[in-house]
């Protein structure tokens, strides 16, 4: 009678660990979809801030636009790196080049 109880306890523990153990998301998972959507969203922010930076003469606004663009681009890279280990996951976008010069 003790053997079935021990087997049941082992099975429940294994099941519990399976629920707690992190698993990579599938390509169609909410997590992967969210990361891809956020990559596209951040890429749009990078493009918009570079347009502002190139069209505005105020140095403070241009510096702020550059800071936003580089921060958003870095976060795109974080999401890309997050998706990369999970074989077969698509990425929403490639890198957007950010020039380092802030014209006066």
PDB file of C-alpha atoms in Angstrom:
ATOM      1  CA  UNK A   1       0.000   0.000   0.000  1.00  0.00           C
ATOM      2  CA  UNK A   2       2.944   2.355   0.609  1.00  0.00           C
ATOM      3  CA  UNK A   3       4.298   1.934  -2.904  1.00  0.00           C
ATOM      4  CA  UNK A   4       1.219   3.418  -4.646  1.00  0.00           C
ATOM      5  CA  UNK A   5       1.244   6.373  -2.227  1.00  0.00           C
ATOM      6  CA  UNK A   6       4.930   6.990  -2.909  1.00  0.00           C
ATOM      7  CA  UNK A   7       4.355   6.690  -6.655  1.00  0.00           C
ATOM      8  CA  UNK A   8       1.447   9.135  -6.443  1.00  0.00           C
ATOM      9  CA  UNK A   9       3.555  11.593  -4.429  1.00  0.00           C
ATOM     10  CA  UNK A  10       6.379  11.304  -6.968  1.00  0.00           C
ATOM     11  CA  UNK A  11       3.969  11.832  -9.892  1.00  0.00           C
ATOM     12  CA  UNK A  12       2.432  14.899  -8.242  1.00  0.00           C
ATOM     13  CA  UNK A  13       5.863  16.349  -7.486  1.00  0.00           C
ATOM     14  CA  UNK A  14       7.023  15.746 -11.053  1.00  0.00           C
ATOM     15  CA  UNK A  15       3.848  17.350 -12.411  1.00  0.00           C
ATOM     16  CA  UNK A  16       4.310  20.334 -10.096  1.00  0.00           C
ATOM     17  CA  UNK A  17       7.923  20.788 -11.204  1.00  0.00           C
ATOM     18  CA  UNK A  18       6.793  20.583 -14.811  1.00  0.00           C
ATOM     19  CA  UNK A  19       4.421  23.482 -14.241  1.00  0.00           C
ATOM     20  CA  UNK A  20       7.099  25.555 -12.533  1.00  0.00           C
ATOM     21  CA  UNK A  21       9.932  24.721 -14.902  1.00  0.00           C
ATOM     22  CA  UNK A  22      10.307  27.424 -17.564  1.00  0.00           C
ATOM     23  CA  UNK A  23       9.657  26.273 -21.091  1.00  0.00           C
ATOM     24  CA  UNK A  24      10.532  28.110 -24.274  1.00  0.00           C
ATOM     25  CA  UNK A  25       7.541  29.709 -25.949  1.00  0.00           C
ATOM     26  CA  UNK A  26       6.179  28.280 -29.152  1.00  0.00           C
ATOM     27  CA  UNK A  27       6.214  30.378 -32.316  1.00  0.00           C
ATOM     28  CA  UNK A  28       2.473  31.012 -32.007  1.00  0.00           C
ATOM     29  CA  UNK A  29       2.595  31.736 -28.252  1.00  0.00           C
ATOM     30  CA  UNK A  30       1.350  34.966 -26.753  1.00  0.00           C
ATOM     31  CA  UNK A  31       4.848  35.684 -25.434  1.00  0.00           C
ATOM     32  CA  UNK A  32       6.555  35.368 -28.820  1.00  0.00           C
ATOM     33  CA  UNK A  33       3.799  37.354 -30.539  1.00  0.00           C
ATOM     34  CA  UNK A  34       4.076  40.114 -27.959  1.00  0.00           C
ATOM     35  CA  UNK A  35       7.846  40.322 -28.380  1.00  0.00           C
ATOM     36  CA  UNK A  36       7.486  40.563 -32.183  1.00  0.00           C
ATOM     37  CA  UNK A  37       4.768  43.217 -31.897  1.00  0.00           C
ATOM     38  CA  UNK A  38       6.917  45.224 -29.484  1.00  0.00           C
ATOM     39  CA  UNK A  39       9.896  44.987 -31.851  1.00  0.00           C
ATOM     40  CA  UNK A  40       7.781  46.574 -34.592  1.00  0.00           C
ATOM     41  CA  UNK A  41       6.400  49.172 -32.173  1.00  0.00           C
ATOM     42  CA  UNK A  42       9.894  50.132 -30.997  1.00  0.00           C
ATOM     43  CA  UNK A  43      11.174  50.273 -34.595  1.00  0.00           C
ATOM     44  CA  UNK A  44       8.438  52.801 -35.395  1.00  0.00           C
ATOM     45  CA  UNK A  45       9.525  54.879 -32.404  1.00  0.00           C
ATOM     46  CA  UNK A  46      13.121  54.793 -33.646  1.00  0.00           C
ATOM     47  CA  UNK A  47      12.055  55.959 -37.109  1.00  0.00           C
ATOM     48  CA  UNK A  48       9.897  58.773 -35.709  1.00  0.00           C
ATOM     49  CA  UNK A  49      12.568  60.066 -33.363  1.00  0.00           C
ATOM     50  CA  UNK A  50      15.176  60.047 -36.120  1.00  0.00           C
ATOM     51  CA  UNK A  51      12.829  62.126 -38.277  1.00  0.00           C
ATOM     52  CA  UNK A  52      12.417  64.582 -35.392  1.00  0.00           C
ATOM     53  CA  UNK A  53      16.158  64.660 -34.779  1.00  0.00           C
ATOM     54  CA  UNK A  54      16.868  65.423 -38.434  1.00  0.00           C
ATOM     55  CA  UNK A  55      14.206  68.146 -38.775  1.00  0.00           C
ATOM     56  CA  UNK A  56      14.534  70.060 -35.522  1.00  0.00           C
ATOM     57  CA  UNK A  57      17.283  72.566 -34.859  1.00  0.00           C
ATOM     58  CA  UNK A  58      16.947  72.702 -31.047  1.00  0.00           C
ATOM     59  CA  UNK A  59      19.947  70.813 -29.659  1.00  0.00           C
ATOM     60  CA  UNK A  60      18.148  69.588 -26.521  1.00  0.00           C
ATOM     61  CA  UNK A  61      15.273  68.145 -28.542  1.00  0.00           C
ATOM     62  CA  UNK A  62      17.726  66.532 -30.955  1.00  0.00           C
ATOM     63  CA  UNK A  63      19.659  64.993 -28.050  1.00  0.00           C
ATOM     64  CA  UNK A  64      16.437  63.710 -26.488  1.00  0.00           C
ATOM     65  CA  UNK A  65      15.365  62.218 -29.826  1.00  0.00           C
ATOM     66  CA  UNK A  66      18.732  60.492 -30.164  1.00  0.00           C
ATOM     67  CA  UNK A  67      18.476  59.124 -26.615  1.00  0.00           C
ATOM     68  CA  UNK A  68      14.994  57.772 -27.292  1.00  0.00           C
ATOM     69  CA  UNK A  69      16.107  56.202 -30.588  1.00  0.00           C
ATOM     70  CA  UNK A  70      19.127  54.470 -29.067  1.00  0.00           C
ATOM     71  CA  UNK A  71      17.166  53.234 -26.041  1.00  0.00           C
ATOM     72  CA  UNK A  72      14.371  51.857 -28.212  1.00  0.00           C
ATOM     73  CA  UNK A  73      16.901  50.220 -30.543  1.00  0.00           C
ATOM     74  CA  UNK A  74      18.631  48.583 -27.579  1.00  0.00           C
ATOM     75  CA  UNK A  75      15.272  47.190 -26.431  1.00  0.00           C
ATOM     76  CA  UNK A  76      14.643  45.808 -29.931  1.00  0.00           C
ATOM     77  CA  UNK A  77      17.962  44.000 -29.562  1.00  0.00           C
ATOM     78  CA  UNK A  78      16.908  42.617 -26.174  1.00  0.00           C
ATOM     79  CA  UNK A  79      13.711  41.210 -27.687  1.00  0.00           C
ATOM     80  CA  UNK A  80      15.645  39.803 -30.638  1.00  0.00           C
ATOM     81  CA  UNK A  81      18.050  38.093 -28.239  1.00  0.00           C
ATOM     82  CA  UNK A  82      15.119  36.782 -26.207  1.00  0.00           C
ATOM     83  CA  UNK A  83      13.541  35.182 -29.288  1.00  0.00           C
ATOM     84  CA  UNK A  84      16.786  33.875 -30.802  1.00  0.00           C
ATOM     85  CA  UNK A  85      17.366  30.789 -28.613  1.00  0.00           C
ATOM     86  CA  UNK A  86      13.932  29.438 -29.435  1.00  0.00           C
ATOM     87  CA  UNK A  87      14.547  27.740 -32.772  1.00  0.00           C
ATOM     88  CA  UNK A  88      12.200  28.718 -35.545  1.00  0.00           C
ATOM     89  CA  UNK A  89      10.868  31.938 -34.029  1.00  0.00           C
ATOM     90  CA  UNK A  90      10.515  34.748 -36.517  1.00  0.00           C
ATOM     91  CA  UNK A  91      11.543  38.300 -35.764  1.00  0.00           C
ATOM     92  CA  UNK A  92       9.410  41.288 -36.615  1.00  0.00           C
ATOM     93  CA  UNK A  93      12.143  43.530 -37.930  1.00  0.00           C
ATOM     94  CA  UNK A  94      15.836  43.977 -38.404  1.00  0.00           C
ATOM     95  CA  UNK A  95      17.995  46.580 -36.810  1.00  0.00           C
ATOM     96  CA  UNK A  96      17.483  50.220 -37.663  1.00  0.00           C
ATOM     97  CA  UNK A  97      20.743  52.059 -38.102  1.00  0.00           C
ATOM     98  CA  UNK A  98      21.135  54.968 -35.706  1.00  0.00           C
ATOM     99  CA  UNK A  99      23.766  57.508 -36.622  1.00  0.00           C
ATOM    100  CA  UNK A 100      25.828  58.723 -33.686  1.00  0.00           C
ATOM    101  CA  UNK A 101      26.298  62.252 -34.959  1.00  0.00           C
ATOM    102  CA  UNK A 102      23.943  64.845 -33.514  1.00  0.00           C
ATOM    103  CA  UNK A 103      24.086  67.716 -35.956  1.00  0.00           C
ATOM    104  CA  UNK A 104      23.968  71.243 -34.610  1.00  0.00           C
TER     105      UNK A 104
END
